[in-house]
Amino acid sequence: MAELQALSRTDLFGRYEQLLDAPPPKGLSRPLLCRIVAFETQAAERGGLGLRLRMQLRSIADEDGTISPTVHLKSDARLVREWNGVSHVVDRVGNGFSYRGKTYRSLSAIAKEITGAKRSGPRFFGLKGAA
């Protein structure tokens, strides 16, 4: 880590691109860039992610590599939410949610469509408490 901290920002960007085959995101702070490069270097030297973490990541992703919705509902589930005097009906379909004839990947996208503001979809539809 000390070696990385001594590198210039340009050299850190080069290491990041070498390790991840992509340029780093814009606005990435130098300390975070150092930590990412350090982690990726260790992962490359030691054979990558651990088995437990790989299994957890695989369980989140579907067979085709797409991410499953984080809300676990049966495929025929229906959610109804009243907002400003209008009832909104959302159906769980395949790998997403259907609302007004359009399929969305997340409930949060539907909540934003309904309210016009960014908010937690699961919370908006009453699936998570307001902790």
CSV table of N, CA and C in Angstrom, one decimal:
chain,number,residue,atom,x,y,z
A,1,MET,N,0.8,-1.2,0.0
A,1,MET,CA,0.0,0.0,0.0
A,1,MET,C,0.9,1.2,0.0
A,2,ALA,N,2.0,1.2,0.7
A,2,ALA,CA,2.9,2.4,0.8
A,2,ALA,C,3.4,2.6,-0.6
A,3,GLU,N,3.7,1.6,-1.4
A,3,GLU,CA,4.2,1.7,-2.7
A,3,GLU,C,3.2,2.5,-3.6
A,4,LEU,N,1.9,2.1,-3.5
A,4,LEU,CA,0.9,2.7,-4.2
A,4,LEU,C,0.7,4.2,-3.9
A,5,GLN,N,0.8,4.5,-2.6
A,5,GLN,CA,0.6,5.9,-2.2
A,5,GLN,C,1.7,6.8,-2.7
A,6,ALA,N,2.9,6.2,-3.1
A,6,ALA,CA,4.0,7.0,-3.6
A,6,ALA,C,3.8,7.3,-5.1
A,7,LEU,N,2.9,6.5,-5.8
A,7,LEU,CA,2.7,6.7,-7.2
A,7,LEU,C,1.9,8.0,-7.5
A,8,SER,N,2.2,8.5,-8.7
A,8,SER,CA,1.4,9.7,-9.2
A,8,SER,C,0.0,9.2,-9.5
A,9,ARG,N,-0.9,10.2,-9.6
A,9,ARG,CA,-2.3,9.8,-10.0
A,9,ARG,C,-2.3,9.2,-11.4
A,10,THR,N,-1.5,9.7,-12.3
A,10,THR,CA,-1.4,9.1,-13.7
A,10,THR,C,-1.0,7.7,-13.6
A,11,ASP,N,0.0,7.4,-12.8
A,11,ASP,CA,0.5,6.0,-12.7
A,11,ASP,C,-0.6,5.1,-12.0
A,12,LEU,N,-1.4,5.6,-11.1
A,12,LEU,CA,-2.5,4.9,-10.5
A,12,LEU,C,-3.5,4.6,-11.5
A,13,PHE,N,-3.8,5.6,-12.3
A,13,PHE,CA,-4.8,5.3,-13.4
A,13,PHE,C,-4.4,4.2,-14.3
A,14,GLY,N,-3.0,4.2,-14.6
A,14,GLY,CA,-2.5,3.2,-15.5
A,14,GLY,C,-2.6,1.8,-14.9
A,15,ARG,N,-2.3,1.7,-13.6
A,15,ARG,CA,-2.5,0.4,-12.9
A,15,ARG,C,-3.9,0.0,-12.9
A,16,TYR,N,-4.8,0.9,-12.6
A,16,TYR,CA,-6.3,0.6,-12.6
A,16,TYR,C,-6.7,0.0,-13.9
A,17,GLU,N,-6.3,0.7,-15.0
A,17,GLU,CA,-6.7,0.2,-16.4
A,17,GLU,C,-6.1,-1.1,-16.7
A,18,GLN,N,-4.8,-1.3,-16.2
A,18,GLN,CA,-4.2,-2.6,-16.5
A,18,GLN,C,-4.9,-3.7,-15.8
A,19,LEU,N,-5.3,-3.5,-14.5
A,19,LEU,CA,-5.9,-4.5,-13.7
A,19,LEU,C,-7.4,-4.8,-14.1
A,20,LEU,N,-8.1,-3.8,-14.5
A,20,LEU,CA,-9.5,-3.9,-14.7
A,20,LEU,C,-10.0,-3.8,-16.1
A,21,ASP,N,-9.0,-3.6,-17.0
A,21,ASP,CA,-9.3,-3.4,-18.5
A,21,ASP,C,-10.4,-2.3,-18.7
A,22,ALA,N,-10.3,-1.3,-18.0
A,22,ALA,CA,-11.3,-0.2,-18.1
A,22,ALA,C,-10.7,1.0,-17.5
A,23,PRO,N,-11.1,2.2,-18.0
A,23,PRO,CA,-10.6,3.4,-17.3
A,23,PRO,C,-11.3,3.6,-15.9
A,24,PRO,N,-10.7,4.2,-15.0
A,24,PRO,CA,-11.4,4.5,-13.7
A,24,PRO,C,-12.5,5.5,-13.8
A,25,PRO,N,-13.5,5.4,-13.0
A,25,PRO,CA,-14.6,6.4,-13.1
A,25,PRO,C,-14.1,7.8,-12.8
A,26,LYS,N,-14.8,8.8,-13.4
A,26,LYS,CA,-14.4,10.1,-13.2
A,26,LYS,C,-14.7,10.5,-11.8
A,27,GLY,N,-13.9,11.4,-11.2
A,27,GLY,CA,-14.1,11.9,-9.9
A,27,GLY,C,-13.7,10.9,-8.7
A,28,LEU,N,-13.0,9.9,-9.1
A,28,LEU,CA,-12.6,8.9,-8.1
A,28,LEU,C,-11.5,9.5,-7.2
A,29,SER,N,-11.7,9.5,-5.9
A,29,SER,CA,-10.6,10.2,-5.1
A,29,SER,C,-9.4,9.3,-5.1
A,30,ARG,N,-8.2,10.0,-4.8
A,30,ARG,CA,-6.9,9.3,-4.8
A,30,ARG,C,-6.9,8.2,-3.7
A,31,PRO,N,-7.4,8.4,-2.5
A,31,PRO,CA,-7.3,7.3,-1.5
A,31,PRO,C,-8.2,6.1,-1.9
A,32,LEU,N,-9.3,6.4,-2.5
A,32,LEU,CA,-10.2,5.2,-3.0
A,32,LEU,C,-9.5,4.5,-4.2
A,33,LEU,N,-8.9,5.3,-5.0
A,33,LEU,CA,-8.2,4.7,-6.2
A,33,LEU,C,-7.1,3.8,-5.7
A,34,CYS,N,-6.3,4.3,-4.7
A,34,CYS,CA,-5.3,3.4,-4.1
A,34,CYS,C,-5.8,2.1,-3.5
A,35,ARG,N,-6.9,2.2,-2.8
A,35,ARG,CA,-7.5,1.0,-2.2
A,35,ARG,C,-8.0,0.0,-3.2
A,36,ILE,N,-8.6,0.6,-4.3
A,36,ILE,CA,-9.1,-0.3,-5.4
A,36,ILE,C,-7.9,-1.0,-6.0
A,37,VAL,N,-6.9,-0.3,-6.4
A,37,VAL,CA,-5.7,-0.9,-7.0
A,37,VAL,C,-5.1,-1.9,-6.1
A,38,ALA,N,-5.0,-1.6,-4.8
A,38,ALA,CA,-4.4,-2.5,-3.9
A,38,ALA,C,-5.2,-3.8,-3.8
A,39,PHE,N,-6.5,-3.7,-3.7
A,39,PHE,CA,-7.4,-4.9,-3.6
A,39,PHE,C,-7.3,-5.7,-4.9
A,40,GLU,N,-7.4,-5.1,-6.1
A,40,GLU,CA,-7.3,-5.8,-7.3
A,40,GLU,C,-5.9,-6.5,-7.5
A,41,THR,N,-4.9,-5.8,-7.1
A,41,THR,CA,-3.5,-6.4,-7.1
A,41,THR,C,-3.5,-7.7,-6.3
A,42,GLN,N,-4.0,-7.6,-5.1
A,42,GLN,CA,-4.0,-8.7,-4.2
A,42,GLN,C,-4.8,-9.9,-4.7
A,43,ALA,N,-6.0,-9.5,-5.3
A,43,ALA,CA,-6.9,-10.5,-5.9
A,43,ALA,C,-6.2,-11.2,-7.0
A,44,ALA,N,-5.5,-10.5,-7.9
A,44,ALA,CA,-4.8,-11.1,-9.0
A,44,ALA,C,-3.6,-12.0,-8.5
A,45,GLU,N,-2.9,-11.5,-7.5
A,45,GLU,CA,-1.8,-12.3,-7.0
A,45,GLU,C,-2.2,-13.6,-6.3
A,46,ARG,N,-3.4,-13.5,-5.6
A,46,ARG,CA,-3.8,-14.6,-4.8
A,46,ARG,C,-5.0,-15.4,-5.4
A,47,GLY,N,-5.2,-15.2,-6.7
A,47,GLY,CA,-6.2,-16.1,-7.3
A,47,GLY,C,-7.6,-15.5,-7.4
A,48,GLY,N,-7.8,-14.3,-7.1
A,48,GLY,CA,-9.1,-13.7,-7.2
A,48,GLY,C,-10.0,-13.8,-6.0
A,49,LEU,N,-11.3,-13.6,-6.1
A,49,LEU,CA,-12.2,-13.6,-5.0
A,49,LEU,C,-12.3,-15.0,-4.3
A,50,GLY,N,-12.6,-15.0,-3.1
A,50,GLY,CA,-12.7,-16.3,-2.4
A,50,GLY,C,-14.0,-17.0,-2.8
A,51,LEU,N,-14.0,-18.3,-2.6
A,51,LEU,CA,-15.1,-19.2,-3.0
A,51,LEU,C,-16.4,-18.7,-2.5
A,52,ARG,N,-16.5,-18.4,-1.2
A,52,ARG,CA,-17.7,-18.0,-0.6
A,52,ARG,C,-18.3,-16.8,-1.2
A,53,LEU,N,-17.5,-15.8,-1.5
A,53,LEU,CA,-17.9,-14.5,-2.1
A,53,LEU,C,-18.4,-14.8,-3.6
A,54,ARG,N,-17.6,-15.6,-4.3
A,54,ARG,CA,-18.0,-16.0,-5.7
A,54,ARG,C,-19.4,-16.7,-5.7
A,55,MET,N,-19.6,-17.6,-4.7
A,55,MET,CA,-20.9,-18.3,-4.6
A,55,MET,C,-22.0,-17.3,-4.3
A,56,GLN,N,-21.8,-16.3,-3.4
A,56,GLN,CA,-22.8,-15.3,-3.1
A,56,GLN,C,-23.1,-14.5,-4.3
A,57,LEU,N,-22.1,-14.1,-5.1
A,57,LEU,CA,-22.3,-13.3,-6.3
A,57,LEU,C,-23.1,-14.1,-7.3
A,58,ARG,N,-22.8,-15.3,-7.5
A,58,ARG,CA,-23.5,-16.2,-8.4
A,58,ARG,C,-24.9,-16.3,-8.1
A,59,SER,N,-25.2,-16.4,-6.8
A,59,SER,CA,-26.6,-16.6,-6.3
A,59,SER,C,-27.4,-15.4,-6.6
A,60,ILE,N,-26.8,-14.2,-6.6
A,60,ILE,CA,-27.5,-13.0,-6.9
A,60,ILE,C,-27.8,-12.9,-8.4
A,61,ALA,N,-26.9,-13.3,-9.3
A,61,ALA,CA,-27.1,-13.2,-10.7
A,61,ALA,C,-27.8,-14.4,-11.3
A,62,ASP,N,-28.6,-14.2,-12.3
A,62,ASP,CA,-29.3,-15.3,-13.0
A,62,ASP,C,-28.3,-16.0,-13.9
A,63,GLU,N,-28.7,-17.1,-14.5
A,63,GLU,CA,-27.8,-17.9,-15.3
A,63,GLU,C,-27.3,-17.1,-16.5
A,64,ASP,N,-28.1,-16.2,-17.0
A,64,ASP,CA,-27.6,-15.4,-18.2
A,64,ASP,C,-26.8,-14.2,-17.8
A,65,GLY,N,-26.5,-14.0,-16.5
A,65,GLY,CA,-25.6,-13.0,-16.0
A,65,GLY,C,-26.3,-11.7,-15.6
A,66,THR,N,-27.6,-11.6,-15.8
A,66,THR,CA,-28.4,-10.4,-15.4
A,66,THR,C,-28.7,-10.5,-13.9
A,67,ILE,N,-28.8,-9.4,-13.3
A,67,ILE,CA,-29.0,-9.3,-11.8
A,67,ILE,C,-30.5,-9.5,-11.6
A,68,SER,N,-30.8,-10.3,-10.6
A,68,SER,CA,-32.2,-10.5,-10.2
A,68,SER,C,-32.7,-9.3,-9.4
A,69,PRO,N,-34.0,-9.1,-9.5
A,69,PRO,CA,-34.6,-8.0,-8.6
A,69,PRO,C,-34.3,-8.4,-7.1
A,70,THR,N,-34.0,-7.3,-6.3
A,70,THR,CA,-33.6,-7.6,-4.9
A,70,THR,C,-34.8,-7.9,-4.1
A,71,VAL,N,-36.0,-7.7,-4.6
A,71,VAL,CA,-37.2,-8.0,-3.9
A,71,VAL,C,-37.6,-9.4,-4.4
A,72,HIS,N,-37.8,-10.3,-3.4
A,72,HIS,CA,-38.1,-11.7,-3.8
A,72,HIS,C,-39.6,-11.9,-3.7
A,73,LEU,N,-40.3,-11.8,-4.8
A,73,LEU,CA,-41.7,-12.0,-4.9
A,73,LEU,C,-42.0,-13.2,-5.9
A,74,LYS,N,-43.1,-13.9,-5.7
A,74,LYS,CA,-43.5,-14.9,-6.7
A,74,LYS,C,-43.8,-14.3,-8.0
A,75,SER,N,-43.6,-15.1,-9.1
A,75,SER,CA,-43.8,-14.5,-10.4
A,75,SER,C,-45.2,-13.9,-10.7
A,76,ASP,N,-46.1,-14.4,-9.9
A,76,ASP,CA,-47.5,-13.9,-10.2
A,76,ASP,C,-48.0,-12.8,-9.2
A,77,ALA,N,-47.0,-12.3,-8.4
A,77,ALA,CA,-47.4,-11.3,-7.3
A,77,ALA,C,-47.9,-10.0,-7.9
A,78,ARG,N,-48.8,-9.4,-7.2
A,78,ARG,CA,-49.4,-8.1,-7.7
A,78,ARG,C,-49.3,-7.1,-6.5
A,79,LEU,N,-48.8,-6.0,-6.8
A,79,LEU,CA,-48.6,-4.9,-5.8
A,79,LEU,C,-49.6,-3.8,-6.2
A,80,VAL,N,-50.3,-3.2,-5.2
A,80,VAL,CA,-51.2,-2.1,-5.5
A,80,VAL,C,-50.8,-1.0,-4.5
A,81,ARG,N,-50.7,0.2,-5.0
A,81,ARG,CA,-50.3,1.3,-4.2
A,81,ARG,C,-51.1,2.5,-4.6
A,82,GLU,N,-51.8,3.2,-3.7
A,82,GLU,CA,-52.5,4.4,-4.0
A,82,GLU,C,-51.6,5.6,-3.8
A,83,TRP,N,-51.6,6.5,-4.7
A,83,TRP,CA,-50.7,7.7,-4.7
A,83,TRP,C,-51.5,8.8,-5.2
A,84,ASN,N,-51.7,9.8,-4.4
A,84,ASN,CA,-52.5,11.0,-4.8
A,84,ASN,C,-53.9,10.7,-5.4
A,85,GLY,N,-54.5,9.7,-4.7
A,85,GLY,CA,-55.9,9.3,-5.1
A,85,GLY,C,-56.0,8.4,-6.3
A,86,VAL,N,-54.9,7.9,-6.8
A,86,VAL,CA,-54.8,7.0,-8.0
A,86,VAL,C,-54.2,5.7,-7.5
A,87,SER,N,-54.9,4.6,-7.9
A,87,SER,CA,-54.4,3.3,-7.6
A,87,SER,C,-53.4,2.8,-8.7
A,88,HIS,N,-52.2,2.4,-8.3
A,88,HIS,CA,-51.2,1.9,-9.2
A,88,HIS,C,-51.0,0.5,-9.0
A,89,VAL,N,-51.1,-0.3,-10.1
A,89,VAL,CA,-50.9,-1.8,-10.0
A,89,VAL,C,-49.7,-2.2,-10.7
A,90,VAL,N,-48.9,-3.0,-10.0
A,90,VAL,CA,-47.6,-3.5,-10.5
A,90,VAL,C,-47.6,-5.0,-10.4
A,91,ASP,N,-47.3,-5.7,-11.5
A,91,ASP,CA,-47.2,-7.2,-11.5
A,91,ASP,C,-45.8,-7.6,-11.6
A,92,ARG,N,-45.4,-8.7,-10.9
A,92,ARG,CA,-44.1,-9.3,-10.9
A,92,ARG,C,-44.1,-10.2,-12.1
A,93,VAL,N,-43.2,-10.0,-13.1
A,93,VAL,CA,-43.2,-10.8,-14.3
A,93,VAL,C,-41.7,-11.2,-14.6
A,94,GLY,N,-41.5,-12.4,-14.9
A,94,GLY,CA,-40.1,-12.9,-15.3
A,94,GLY,C,-39.0,-12.3,-14.4
A,95,ASN,N,-38.2,-11.5,-14.9
A,95,ASN,CA,-37.0,-10.9,-14.2
A,95,ASN,C,-37.2,-9.5,-13.9
A,96,GLY,N,-38.5,-9.0,-13.8
A,96,GLY,CA,-38.8,-7.6,-13.6
A,96,GLY,C,-40.2,-7.4,-13.1
A,97,PHE,N,-40.7,-6.2,-13.4
A,97,PHE,CA,-42.0,-5.8,-12.9
A,97,PHE,C,-42.7,-5.1,-14.0
A,98,SER,N,-44.0,-5.3,-14.2
A,98,SER,CA,-44.8,-4.7,-15.2
A,98,SER,C,-45.7,-3.7,-14.6
A,99,TYR,N,-45.6,-2.5,-15.3
A,99,TYR,CA,-46.5,-1.4,-14.8
A,99,TYR,C,-46.9,-0.6,-16.1
A,100,ARG,N,-48.2,-0.5,-16.3
A,100,ARG,CA,-48.9,0.2,-17.4
A,100,ARG,C,-48.3,-0.3,-18.7
A,101,GLY,N,-48.1,-1.6,-18.9
A,101,GLY,CA,-47.7,-2.2,-20.1
A,101,GLY,C,-46.2,-2.2,-20.4
A,102,LYS,N,-45.5,-1.6,-19.5
A,102,LYS,CA,-44.0,-1.5,-19.7
A,102,LYS,C,-43.3,-2.4,-18.6
A,103,THR,N,-42.2,-3.0,-18.9
A,103,THR,CA,-41.5,-3.8,-18.0
A,103,THR,C,-40.3,-3.0,-17.4
A,104,TYR,N,-40.1,-3.0,-16.1
A,104,TYR,CA,-39.1,-2.3,-15.4
A,104,TYR,C,-38.2,-3.3,-14.7
A,105,ARG,N,-36.9,-3.0,-14.5
A,105,ARG,CA,-36.0,-3.9,-13.8
A,105,ARG,C,-36.2,-3.8,-12.3
A,106,SER,N,-36.7,-2.7,-11.8
A,106,SER,CA,-36.8,-2.5,-10.4
A,106,SER,C,-38.0,-1.7,-10.0
A,107,LEU,N,-38.4,-1.9,-8.7
A,107,LEU,CA,-39.6,-1.2,-8.2
A,107,LEU,C,-39.2,0.3,-8.0
A,108,SER,N,-38.0,0.6,-7.8
A,108,SER,CA,-37.6,2.0,-7.6
A,108,SER,C,-37.8,2.8,-8.9
A,109,ALA,N,-37.6,2.2,-10.0
A,109,ALA,CA,-37.8,2.9,-11.3
A,109,ALA,C,-39.3,3.2,-11.4
A,110,ILE,N,-40.2,2.2,-11.0
A,110,ILE,CA,-41.6,2.5,-11.0
A,110,ILE,C,-42.0,3.5,-10.0
A,111,ALA,N,-41.5,3.5,-8.8
A,111,ALA,CA,-41.8,4.5,-7.8
A,111,ALA,C,-41.4,5.9,-8.3
A,112,LYS,N,-40.3,6.0,-9.0
A,112,LYS,CA,-39.9,7.3,-9.6
A,112,LYS,C,-40.9,7.7,-10.7
A,113,GLU,N,-41.3,6.8,-11.5
A,113,GLU,CA,-42.3,7.0,-12.6
A,113,GLU,C,-43.6,7.6,-12.0
A,114,ILE,N,-44.0,7.0,-10.9
A,114,ILE,CA,-45.3,7.4,-10.2
A,114,ILE,C,-45.2,8.7,-9.5
A,115,THR,N,-44.1,8.9,-8.8
A,115,THR,CA,-44.0,10.1,-7.9
A,115,THR,C,-43.2,11.2,-8.5
A,116,GLY,N,-42.4,10.9,-9.5
A,116,GLY,CA,-41.5,11.9,-10.1
A,116,GLY,C,-40.3,12.2,-9.3
A,117,ALA,N,-40.1,11.5,-8.2
A,117,ALA,CA,-38.9,11.7,-7.4
A,117,ALA,C,-38.2,10.3,-7.1
A,118,LYS,N,-36.9,10.4,-6.9
A,118,LYS,CA,-36.1,9.2,-6.7
A,118,LYS,C,-36.4,8.7,-5.3
A,119,ARG,N,-36.8,7.4,-5.2
A,119,ARG,CA,-37.1,6.9,-3.8
A,119,ARG,C,-37.0,5.3,-3.9
A,120,SER,N,-37.0,4.7,-2.7
A,120,SER,CA,-36.9,3.3,-2.6
A,120,SER,C,-38.2,2.7,-3.0
A,121,GLY,N,-38.1,1.8,-4.1
A,121,GLY,CA,-39.3,1.2,-4.6
A,121,GLY,C,-39.9,0.2,-3.6
A,122,PRO,N,-39.1,-0.7,-3.0
A,122,PRO,CA,-39.6,-1.6,-2.0
A,122,PRO,C,-40.3,-0.9,-0.8
A,123,ARG,N,-39.7,0.2,-0.4
A,123,ARG,CA,-40.3,1.0,0.7
A,123,ARG,C,-41.6,1.6,0.3
A,124,PHE,N,-41.6,2.2,-1.0
A,124,PHE,CA,-42.8,2.9,-1.5
A,124,PHE,C,-43.9,1.9,-1.6
A,125,PHE,N,-43.7,0.7,-2.0
A,125,PHE,CA,-44.7,-0.3,-2.1
A,125,PHE,C,-45.0,-1.1,-0.8
A,126,GLY,N,-44.4,-0.7,0.3
A,126,GLY,CA,-44.6,-1.3,1.6
A,126,GLY,C,-44.0,-2.7,1.8
A,127,LEU,N,-42.9,-3.0,1.1
A,127,LEU,CA,-42.2,-4.2,1.2
A,127,LEU,C,-41.1,-4.2,2.3
A,128,LYS,N,-40.7,-2.9,2.6
A,128,LYS,CA,-39.6,-2.7,3.6
A,128,LYS,C,-40.1,-1.7,4.5
A,129,GLY,N,-39.7,-1.8,5.8
A,129,GLY,CA,-40.1,-0.8,6.8
A,129,GLY,C,-39.4,0.5,6.6
A,130,ALA,N,-39.9,1.5,7.2
A,130,ALA,CA,-39.3,2.8,7.2
A,130,ALA,C,-38.3,3.0,8.3
A,131,ALA,N,-37.4,2.1,8.4
A,131,ALA,CA,-36.3,2.1,9.4
A,131,ALA,C,-35.4,3.3,9.3
